[in-house]
């Protein structure tokens, strides 16, 4: 799932520190595509494993407790909402297009 809410149905072949390589699910013998990890919100693998790529805020520590706690940016809030929808709907195996279309409309 991309951070814009779109879904790429694919077979992930490699995840490294900067990008993700995959083949389209509809063309497993086709070319390998590469996408920046920064564009990806989550990957749900066929075996049920998940990777999420949401940047978490650092918890308060003695060194940063004097600073006011920052609220999530609109993009961070949107990513968290999309991830929650994705996880809930993926498990239920529903049509994700309608769910994420509604989420994108709400944040447009």
Tab-separated table of N, CA, C and O in Angstrom:
chain	number	residue	atom	x	y	z
A	1	UNK	N	0.844	-1.172	0.000
A	1	UNK	CA	0.000	0.000	0.000
A	1	UNK	C	0.886	1.230	0.000
A	1	UNK	O	1.806	1.342	0.812
A	2	UNK	N	0.604	2.146	-0.910
A	2	UNK	CA	1.372	3.380	-0.978
A	2	UNK	C	0.781	4.421	-0.027
A	2	UNK	O	-0.365	4.296	0.402
A	3	UNK	N	1.557	5.430	0.277
A	3	UNK	CA	1.088	6.478	1.189
A	3	UNK	C	-0.031	7.308	0.592
A	3	UNK	O	-0.742	7.990	1.316
A	4	UNK	N	-0.213	7.241	-0.731
A	4	UNK	CA	-1.335	7.953	-1.340
A	4	UNK	C	-2.627	7.146	-1.277
A	4	UNK	O	-3.654	7.567	-1.760
A	5	UNK	N	-2.562	5.942	-0.669
A	5	UNK	CA	-3.737	5.105	-0.505
A	5	UNK	C	-3.921	4.069	-1.591
A	5	UNK	O	-4.782	3.218	-1.481
A	6	UNK	N	-3.123	4.127	-2.654
A	6	UNK	CA	-3.258	3.140	-3.725
A	6	UNK	C	-2.600	1.824	-3.331
A	6	UNK	O	-1.697	1.785	-2.500
A	7	UNK	N	-3.083	0.761	-3.934
A	7	UNK	CA	-2.607	-0.586	-3.644
A	7	UNK	C	-1.877	-1.115	-4.870
A	7	UNK	O	-2.372	-0.992	-5.989
A	8	UNK	N	-0.719	-1.697	-4.656
A	8	UNK	CA	0.012	-2.372	-5.724
A	8	UNK	C	-0.041	-3.863	-5.409
A	8	UNK	O	0.529	-4.301	-4.407
A	9	UNK	N	-0.729	-4.621	-6.231
A	9	UNK	CA	-0.749	-6.065	-6.045
A	9	UNK	C	0.482	-6.620	-6.740
A	9	UNK	O	0.624	-6.483	-7.962
A	10	UNK	N	1.381	-7.185	-5.947
A	10	UNK	CA	2.671	-7.570	-6.485
A	10	UNK	C	3.304	-8.682	-5.673
A	10	UNK	O	2.816	-9.057	-4.617
A	11	UNK	N	4.408	-9.162	-6.181
A	11	UNK	CA	5.275	-10.118	-5.484
A	11	UNK	C	6.546	-9.347	-5.155
A	11	UNK	O	7.301	-8.959	-6.049
A	12	UNK	N	6.777	-9.068	-3.890
A	12	UNK	CA	7.960	-8.323	-3.465
A	12	UNK	C	9.164	-9.246	-3.591
A	12	UNK	O	9.161	-10.354	-3.072
A	13	UNK	N	10.195	-8.755	-4.291
A	13	UNK	CA	11.401	-9.560	-4.480
A	13	UNK	C	12.547	-9.102	-3.599
A	13	UNK	O	13.448	-9.876	-3.309
A	14	UNK	N	12.506	-7.832	-3.169
A	14	UNK	CA	13.603	-7.315	-2.342
A	14	UNK	C	13.157	-6.064	-1.599
A	14	UNK	O	12.476	-5.209	-2.155
A	15	UNK	N	13.539	-5.970	-0.340
A	15	UNK	CA	13.339	-4.769	0.460
A	15	UNK	C	14.706	-4.383	0.994
A	15	UNK	O	15.353	-5.169	1.674
A	16	UNK	N	15.176	-3.181	0.636
A	16	UNK	CA	16.453	-2.722	1.187
A	16	UNK	C	16.244	-1.392	1.889
A	16	UNK	O	15.112	-0.961	2.083
A	17	UNK	N	17.313	-0.733	2.264
A	17	UNK	CA	17.189	0.470	3.094
A	17	UNK	C	16.522	1.641	2.381
A	17	UNK	O	15.913	2.487	3.032
A	18	UNK	N	16.600	1.693	1.056
A	18	UNK	CA	16.052	2.841	0.331
A	18	UNK	C	14.850	2.536	-0.553
A	18	UNK	O	14.063	3.422	-0.839
A	19	UNK	N	14.738	1.299	-1.043
A	19	UNK	CA	13.664	1.015	-1.982
A	19	UNK	C	13.168	-0.425	-1.869
A	19	UNK	O	13.718	-1.228	-1.126
A	20	UNK	N	12.113	-0.678	-2.627
A	20	UNK	CA	11.484	-1.992	-2.654
A	20	UNK	C	11.393	-2.414	-4.116
A	20	UNK	O	11.002	-1.620	-4.972
A	21	UNK	N	11.773	-3.650	-4.384
A	21	UNK	CA	11.692	-4.186	-5.740
A	21	UNK	C	10.572	-5.214	-5.764
A	21	UNK	O	10.414	-5.999	-4.829
A	22	UNK	N	9.808	-5.186	-6.858
A	22	UNK	CA	8.664	-6.086	-6.952
A	22	UNK	C	8.351	-6.402	-8.407
A	22	UNK	O	8.807	-5.723	-9.323
A	23	UNK	N	7.546	-7.440	-8.586
A	23	UNK	CA	6.987	-7.795	-9.890
A	23	UNK	C	5.476	-7.691	-9.762
A	23	UNK	O	4.918	-8.038	-8.726
A	24	UNK	N	4.850	-7.220	-10.818
A	24	UNK	CA	3.393	-7.128	-10.794
A	24	UNK	C	2.796	-8.519	-10.647
A	24	UNK	O	3.244	-9.470	-11.270
A	25	UNK	N	1.793	-8.621	-9.801
A	25	UNK	CA	1.137	-9.900	-9.545
A	25	UNK	C	0.529	-10.466	-10.831
A	25	UNK	O	0.531	-11.664	-11.056
A	26	UNK	N	0.064	-9.565	-11.693
A	26	UNK	CA	-0.557	-9.995	-12.945
A	26	UNK	C	0.466	-10.420	-13.994
A	26	UNK	O	0.095	-10.983	-15.021
A	27	UNK	N	1.759	-10.151	-13.758
A	27	UNK	CA	2.802	-10.489	-14.716
A	27	UNK	C	4.063	-10.938	-13.970
A	27	UNK	O	5.082	-10.243	-13.982
A	28	UNK	N	4.023	-12.102	-13.305
A	28	UNK	CA	5.155	-12.529	-12.479
A	28	UNK	C	6.442	-12.801	-13.253
A	28	UNK	O	7.523	-12.801	-12.671
A	29	UNK	N	6.343	-12.987	-14.564
A	29	UNK	CA	7.538	-13.198	-15.378
A	29	UNK	C	8.010	-11.901	-16.028
A	29	UNK	O	8.966	-11.906	-16.806
A	30	UNK	N	7.349	-10.803	-15.719
A	30	UNK	CA	7.671	-9.513	-16.324
A	30	UNK	C	8.833	-8.827	-15.629
A	30	UNK	O	9.564	-9.431	-14.837
A	31	UNK	N	8.987	-7.532	-15.913
A	31	UNK	CA	10.116	-6.779	-15.366
A	31	UNK	C	10.011	-6.561	-13.866
A	31	UNK	O	8.935	-6.648	-13.276
A	32	UNK	N	11.160	-6.272	-13.272
A	32	UNK	CA	11.225	-5.919	-11.851
A	32	UNK	C	11.053	-4.404	-11.758
A	32	UNK	O	11.740	-3.648	-12.441
A	33	UNK	N	10.121	-3.963	-10.938
A	33	UNK	CA	9.880	-2.540	-10.700
A	33	UNK	C	10.530	-2.157	-9.380
A	33	UNK	O	10.630	-2.977	-8.465
A	34	UNK	N	10.956	-0.903	-9.271
A	34	UNK	CA	11.559	-0.386	-8.049
A	34	UNK	C	10.783	0.848	-7.615
A	34	UNK	O	10.477	1.715	-8.435
A	35	UNK	N	10.475	0.916	-6.328
A	35	UNK	CA	9.769	2.067	-5.771
A	35	UNK	C	10.492	2.495	-4.498
A	35	UNK	O	11.013	1.660	-3.750
A	36	UNK	N	10.522	3.786	-4.261
A	36	UNK	CA	11.158	4.316	-3.061
A	36	UNK	C	10.394	3.863	-1.821
A	36	UNK	O	9.164	3.887	-1.787
A	37	UNK	N	11.130	3.483	-0.811
A	37	UNK	CA	10.510	3.068	0.451
A	37	UNK	C	9.712	4.221	1.064
A	37	UNK	O	8.718	3.999	1.758
A	38	UNK	N	10.117	5.451	0.767
A	38	UNK	CA	9.427	6.625	1.298
A	38	UNK	C	7.991	6.735	0.781
A	38	UNK	O	7.159	7.393	1.389
A	39	UNK	N	7.681	6.087	-0.341
A	39	UNK	CA	6.341	6.124	-0.914
A	39	UNK	C	5.425	5.042	-0.356
A	39	UNK	O	4.230	5.049	-0.604
A	40	UNK	N	5.998	4.094	0.390
A	40	UNK	CA	5.255	2.927	0.843
A	40	UNK	C	4.836	3.061	2.298
A	40	UNK	O	5.625	3.448	3.146
A	41	UNK	N	3.596	2.713	2.570
A	41	UNK	CA	3.069	2.731	3.923
A	41	UNK	C	3.174	1.349	4.564
A	41	UNK	O	3.589	1.225	5.706
A	42	UNK	N	2.826	0.304	3.811
A	42	UNK	CA	2.843	-1.042	4.381
A	42	UNK	C	2.904	-2.092	3.281
A	42	UNK	O	2.509	-1.846	2.150
A	43	UNK	N	3.411	-3.256	3.671
A	43	UNK	CA	3.394	-4.431	2.800
A	43	UNK	C	2.771	-5.568	3.595
A	43	UNK	O	3.180	-5.825	4.726
A	44	UNK	N	1.775	-6.214	3.006
A	44	UNK	CA	1.206	-7.438	3.577
A	44	UNK	C	1.620	-8.566	2.646
A	44	UNK	O	1.259	-8.566	1.481
A	45	UNK	N	2.369	-9.512	3.193
A	45	UNK	CA	2.871	-10.619	2.396
A	45	UNK	C	1.852	-11.745	2.358
A	45	UNK	O	0.976	-11.849	3.226
A	46	UNK	N	1.989	-12.601	1.367
A	46	UNK	CA	1.067	-13.710	1.160
A	46	UNK	C	0.982	-14.635	2.377
A	46	UNK	O	-0.074	-15.158	2.702
A	47	UNK	N	2.101	-14.783	3.108
A	47	UNK	CA	2.117	-15.683	4.263
A	47	UNK	C	1.542	-15.041	5.531
A	47	UNK	O	1.529	-15.650	6.589
A	48	UNK	N	1.081	-13.778	5.437
A	48	UNK	CA	0.478	-13.101	6.582
A	48	UNK	C	1.407	-12.142	7.304
A	48	UNK	O	0.958	-11.346	8.121
A	49	UNK	N	2.717	-12.190	7.012
A	49	UNK	CA	3.648	-11.239	7.608
A	49	UNK	C	3.359	-9.840	7.084
A	49	UNK	O	2.833	-9.672	5.978
A	50	UNK	N	3.730	-8.831	7.878
A	50	UNK	CA	3.507	-7.440	7.497
A	50	UNK	C	4.765	-6.624	7.772
A	50	UNK	O	5.471	-6.871	8.741
A	51	UNK	N	5.015	-5.659	6.925
A	51	UNK	CA	6.013	-4.624	7.170
A	51	UNK	C	5.284	-3.297	7.093
A	51	UNK	O	4.487	-3.080	6.182
A	52	UNK	N	5.520	-2.421	8.052
A	52	UNK	CA	4.958	-1.075	7.995
A	52	UNK	C	6.103	-0.085	7.984
A	52	UNK	O	7.157	-0.314	8.579
A	53	UNK	N	5.894	1.025	7.297
A	53	UNK	CA	6.939	2.009	7.122
A	53	UNK	C	6.478	3.387	7.584
A	53	UNK	O	6.799	4.393	6.982
A	54	UNK	N	5.719	3.428	8.663
A	54	UNK	CA	5.259	4.685	9.247
A	54	UNK	C	6.321	5.173	10.209
A	54	UNK	O	6.764	4.420	11.079
A	55	UNK	N	6.729	6.412	10.053
A	55	UNK	CA	7.721	6.982	10.952
A	55	UNK	C	7.044	7.339	12.267
A	55	UNK	O	6.071	8.082	12.283
A	56	UNK	N	7.545	6.772	13.321
A	56	UNK	CA	6.984	7.038	14.648
A	56	UNK	C	7.698	8.227	15.277
A	56	UNK	O	8.880	8.431	15.077
A	57	UNK	N	6.956	9.004	16.058
A	57	UNK	CA	7.574	10.087	16.810
A	57	UNK	C	8.354	9.490	17.974
A	57	UNK	O	7.938	8.499	18.570
A	58	UNK	N	9.468	10.137	18.318
A	58	UNK	CA	10.267	9.668	19.447
A	58	UNK	C	9.493	9.896	20.737
A	58	UNK	O	8.874	10.940	20.922
A	59	UNK	N	9.493	8.916	21.644
A	59	UNK	CA	8.797	9.112	22.920
A	59	UNK	C	9.516	10.163	23.755
A	59	UNK	O	10.717	10.399	23.572
A	60	UNK	N	8.804	10.813	24.662
A	60	UNK	CA	9.456	11.820	25.495
A	60	UNK	C	10.577	11.199	26.324
A	60	UNK	O	10.449	10.100	26.848
A	61	UNK	N	11.692	11.906	26.400
A	61	UNK	CA	12.813	11.481	27.234
A	61	UNK	C	13.227	12.659	28.092
A	61	UNK	O	12.728	13.767	27.923
A	62	UNK	N	14.167	12.425	28.993
A	62	UNK	CA	14.637	13.506	29.861
A	62	UNK	C	15.187	14.656	29.041
A	62	UNK	O	15.059	15.812	29.411
A	63	UNK	N	15.787	14.363	27.895
A	63	UNK	CA	16.400	15.422	27.088
A	63	UNK	C	15.382	16.206	26.271
A	63	UNK	O	15.642	17.333	25.893
A	64	UNK	N	14.212	15.633	25.974
A	64	UNK	CA	13.267	16.378	25.146
A	64	UNK	C	11.918	16.654	25.822
A	64	UNK	O	10.999	17.087	25.178
A	65	UNK	N	11.808	16.437	27.127
A	65	UNK	CA	10.535	16.668	27.800
A	65	UNK	C	10.241	18.145	28.002
A	65	UNK	O	9.096	18.501	28.240
A	66	UNK	N	11.228	19.010	27.877
A	66	UNK	CA	10.955	20.434	28.035
A	66	UNK	C	10.326	21.016	26.778
A	66	UNK	O	9.736	22.077	26.827
A	67	UNK	N	10.423	20.315	25.663
A	67	UNK	CA	9.805	20.788	24.434
A	67	UNK	C	8.352	20.348	24.408
A	67	UNK	O	8.012	19.267	24.888
A	68	UNK	N	7.470	21.167	23.826
A	68	UNK	CA	6.072	20.726	23.729
A	68	UNK	C	5.971	19.523	22.797
A	68	UNK	O	6.718	19.414	21.828
A	69	UNK	N	5.080	18.601	23.139
A	69	UNK	CA	4.893	17.434	22.287
A	69	UNK	C	4.281	17.876	20.965
A	69	UNK	O	3.324	18.636	20.940
A	70	UNK	N	4.854	17.393	19.874
A	70	UNK	CA	4.373	17.777	18.564
A	70	UNK	C	3.193	16.911	18.166
A	70	UNK	O	3.180	15.712	18.400
A	71	UNK	N	2.209	17.557	17.590
A	71	UNK	CA	1.079	16.840	17.032
A	71	UNK	C	1.506	16.252	15.694
A	71	UNK	O	2.349	16.812	15.014
A	72	UNK	N	0.939	15.110	15.314
A	72	UNK	CA	1.287	14.548	14.007
A	72	UNK	C	0.908	15.522	12.900
A	72	UNK	O	-0.102	16.235	12.999
A	73	UNK	N	1.716	15.573	11.872
A	73	UNK	CA	1.397	16.401	10.715
A	73	UNK	C	0.171	15.808	10.030
A	73	UNK	O	-0.163	14.643	10.254
A	74	UNK	N	-0.489	16.589	9.175
A	74	UNK	CA	-1.638	16.018	8.455
A	74	UNK	C	-1.256	14.764	7.657
A	74	UNK	O	-2.030	13.811	7.605
A	75	UNK	N	-0.072	14.740	7.053
A	75	UNK	CA	0.371	13.560	6.310
A	75	UNK	C	0.563	12.370	7.246
A	75	UNK	O	0.177	11.249	6.913
A	76	UNK	N	1.170	12.589	8.407
A	76	UNK	CA	1.364	11.498	9.366
A	76	UNK	C	0.021	10.972	9.862
A	76	UNK	O	-0.174	9.763	9.979
A	77	UNK	N	-0.913	11.878	10.146
A	77	UNK	CA	-2.247	11.487	10.608
A	77	UNK	C	-2.953	10.678	9.526
A	77	UNK	O	-3.530	9.635	9.799
A	78	UNK	N	-2.879	11.144	8.279
A	78	UNK	CA	-3.498	10.450	7.153
A	78	UNK	C	-2.884	9.064	6.987
A	78	UNK	O	-3.593	8.081	6.782
A	79	UNK	N	-1.561	8.956	7.084
A	79	UNK	CA	-0.880	7.664	6.954
A	79	UNK	C	-1.327	6.699	8.044
A	79	UNK	O	-1.549	5.516	7.781
A	80	UNK	N	-1.468	7.196	9.263
A	80	UNK	CA	-1.913	6.344	10.360
A	80	UNK	C	-3.340	5.851	10.121
A	80	UNK	O	-3.660	4.692	10.372
A	81	UNK	N	-4.210	6.738	9.627
A	81	UNK	CA	-5.586	6.347	9.343
A	81	UNK	C	-5.642	5.329	8.203
A	81	UNK	O	-6.361	4.336	8.275
A	82	UNK	N	-4.865	5.579	7.130
A	82	UNK	CA	-4.830	4.639	6.014
A	82	UNK	C	-4.311	3.278	6.449
A	82	UNK	O	-4.840	2.240	6.053
A	83	UNK	N	-3.278	3.283	7.275
A	83	UNK	CA	-2.706	2.026	7.754
A	83	UNK	C	-3.731	1.254	8.592
A	83	UNK	O	-3.879	0.041	8.444
A	84	UNK	N	-4.460	1.954	9.444
A	84	UNK	CA	-5.490	1.295	10.257
A	84	UNK	C	-6.578	0.704	9.366
A	84	UNK	O	-7.002	-0.437	9.560
A	85	UNK	N	-7.025	1.463	8.373
A	85	UNK	CA	-8.029	0.953	7.435
A	85	UNK	C	-7.491	-0.241	6.669
A	85	UNK	O	-8.171	-1.253	6.500
A	86	UNK	N	-6.272	-0.128	6.210
A	86	UNK	CA	-5.646	-1.198	5.427
A	86	UNK	C	-5.568	-2.483	6.238
A	86	UNK	O	-5.966	-3.540	5.772
A	87	UNK	N	-5.074	-2.375	7.448
A	87	UNK	CA	-4.959	-3.568	8.291
A	87	UNK	C	-6.319	-4.177	8.588
A	87	UNK	O	-6.495	-5.382	8.538
A	88	UNK	N	-7.298	-3.348	8.885
A	88	UNK	CA	-8.634	-3.851	9.209
A	88	UNK	C	-9.286	-4.487	7.975
A	88	UNK	O	-9.814	-5.583	8.042
A	89	UNK	N	-9.213	-3.826	6.832
A	89	UNK	CA	-9.878	-4.324	5.633
A	89	UNK	C	-9.111	-5.470	4.987
A	89	UNK	O	-9.708	-6.358	4.394
A	90	UNK	N	-7.796	-5.489	5.097
A	90	UNK	CA	-7.010	-6.581	4.514
A	90	UNK	C	-7.358	-7.892	5.208
A	90	UNK	O	-7.545	-8.902	4.565
A	91	UNK	N	-7.465	-7.828	6.513
A	91	UNK	CA	-7.810	-9.025	7.276
A	91	UNK	C	-9.207	-9.502	6.899
A	91	UNK	O	-9.463	-10.691	6.759
A	92	UNK	N	-10.119	-8.575	6.693
A	92	UNK	CA	-11.492	-8.933	6.340
A	92	UNK	C	-11.610	-9.327	4.869
A	92	UNK	O	-12.653	-9.806	4.444
A	93	UNK	N	-10.537	-9.102	4.078
A	93	UNK	CA	-10.503	-9.429	2.644
A	93	UNK	C	-11.653	-8.774	1.892
A	93	UNK	O	-12.313	-9.383	1.063
A	94	UNK	N	-11.874	-7.481	2.151
A	94	UNK	CA	-12.906	-6.725	1.457
A	94	UNK	C	-12.267	-5.978	0.294
A	94	UNK	O	-11.055	-5.959	0.133
A	95	UNK	N	-13.094	-5.327	-0.512
A	95	UNK	CA	-12.607	-4.534	-1.627
A	95	UNK	C	-11.970	-3.268	-1.078
A	95	UNK	O	-12.638	-2.385	-0.564
A	96	UNK	N	-10.648	-3.178	-1.177
A	96	UNK	CA	-9.916	-2.058	-0.595
A	96	UNK	C	-10.077	-0.773	-1.413
A	96	UNK	O	-9.943	0.307	-0.885
A	97	UNK	N	-10.385	-0.882	-2.691
A	97	UNK	CA	-10.502	0.309	-3.533
A	97	UNK	C	-11.528	1.287	-3.004
A	97	UNK	O	-11.280	2.484	-2.916
A	98	UNK	N	-12.712	0.806	-2.639
A	98	UNK	CA	-13.758	1.690	-2.121
A	98	UNK	C	-13.358	2.312	-0.796
A	98	UNK	O	-13.579	3.488	-0.556
A	99	UNK	N	-12.755	1.535	0.067
A	99	UNK	CA	-12.356	2.018	1.393
A	99	UNK	C	-11.339	3.145	1.257
A	99	UNK	O	-11.473	4.204	1.851
A	100	UNK	N	-10.305	2.935	0.440
A	100	UNK	CA	-9.249	3.933	0.336
A	100	UNK	C	-9.677	5.119	-0.506
A	100	UNK	O	-9.215	6.222	-0.294
A	101	UNK	N	-10.589	4.899	-1.442
A	101	UNK	CA	-11.124	6.027	-2.195
A	101	UNK	C	-11.833	6.998	-1.271
A	101	UNK	O	-11.661	8.205	-1.365
A	102	UNK	N	-12.595	6.463	-0.329
A	102	UNK	CA	-13.286	7.299	0.647
A	102	UNK	C	-12.290	8.010	1.555
A	102	UNK	O	-12.464	9.176	1.886
A	103	UNK	N	-11.222	7.323	1.952
A	103	UNK	CA	-10.209	7.939	2.812
A	103	UNK	C	-9.497	9.059	2.076
A	103	UNK	O	-9.227	10.116	2.635
A	104	UNK	N	-9.177	8.841	0.799
A	104	UNK	CA	-8.500	9.888	0.017
A	104	UNK	C	-9.400	11.095	-0.142
A	104	UNK	O	-8.961	12.228	-0.043
A	105	UNK	N	-10.714	10.865	-0.395
A	105	UNK	CA	-11.650	11.979	-0.544
A	105	UNK	C	-11.711	12.796	0.739
A	105	UNK	O	-11.777	14.022	0.692
A	106	UNK	N	-11.692	12.123	1.879
A	106	UNK	CA	-11.792	12.804	3.168
A	106	UNK	C	-10.583	13.708	3.412
A	106	UNK	O	-10.687	14.724	4.057
A	107	UNK	N	-9.421	13.319	2.877
A	107	UNK	CA	-8.191	14.077	3.120
A	107	UNK	C	-7.774	14.946	1.947
A	107	UNK	O	-6.712	15.544	1.983
A	108	UNK	N	-8.575	14.992	0.920
A	108	UNK	CA	-8.218	15.788	-0.268
A	108	UNK	C	-8.436	17.264	-0.029
A	108	UNK	O	-9.120	17.717	0.790
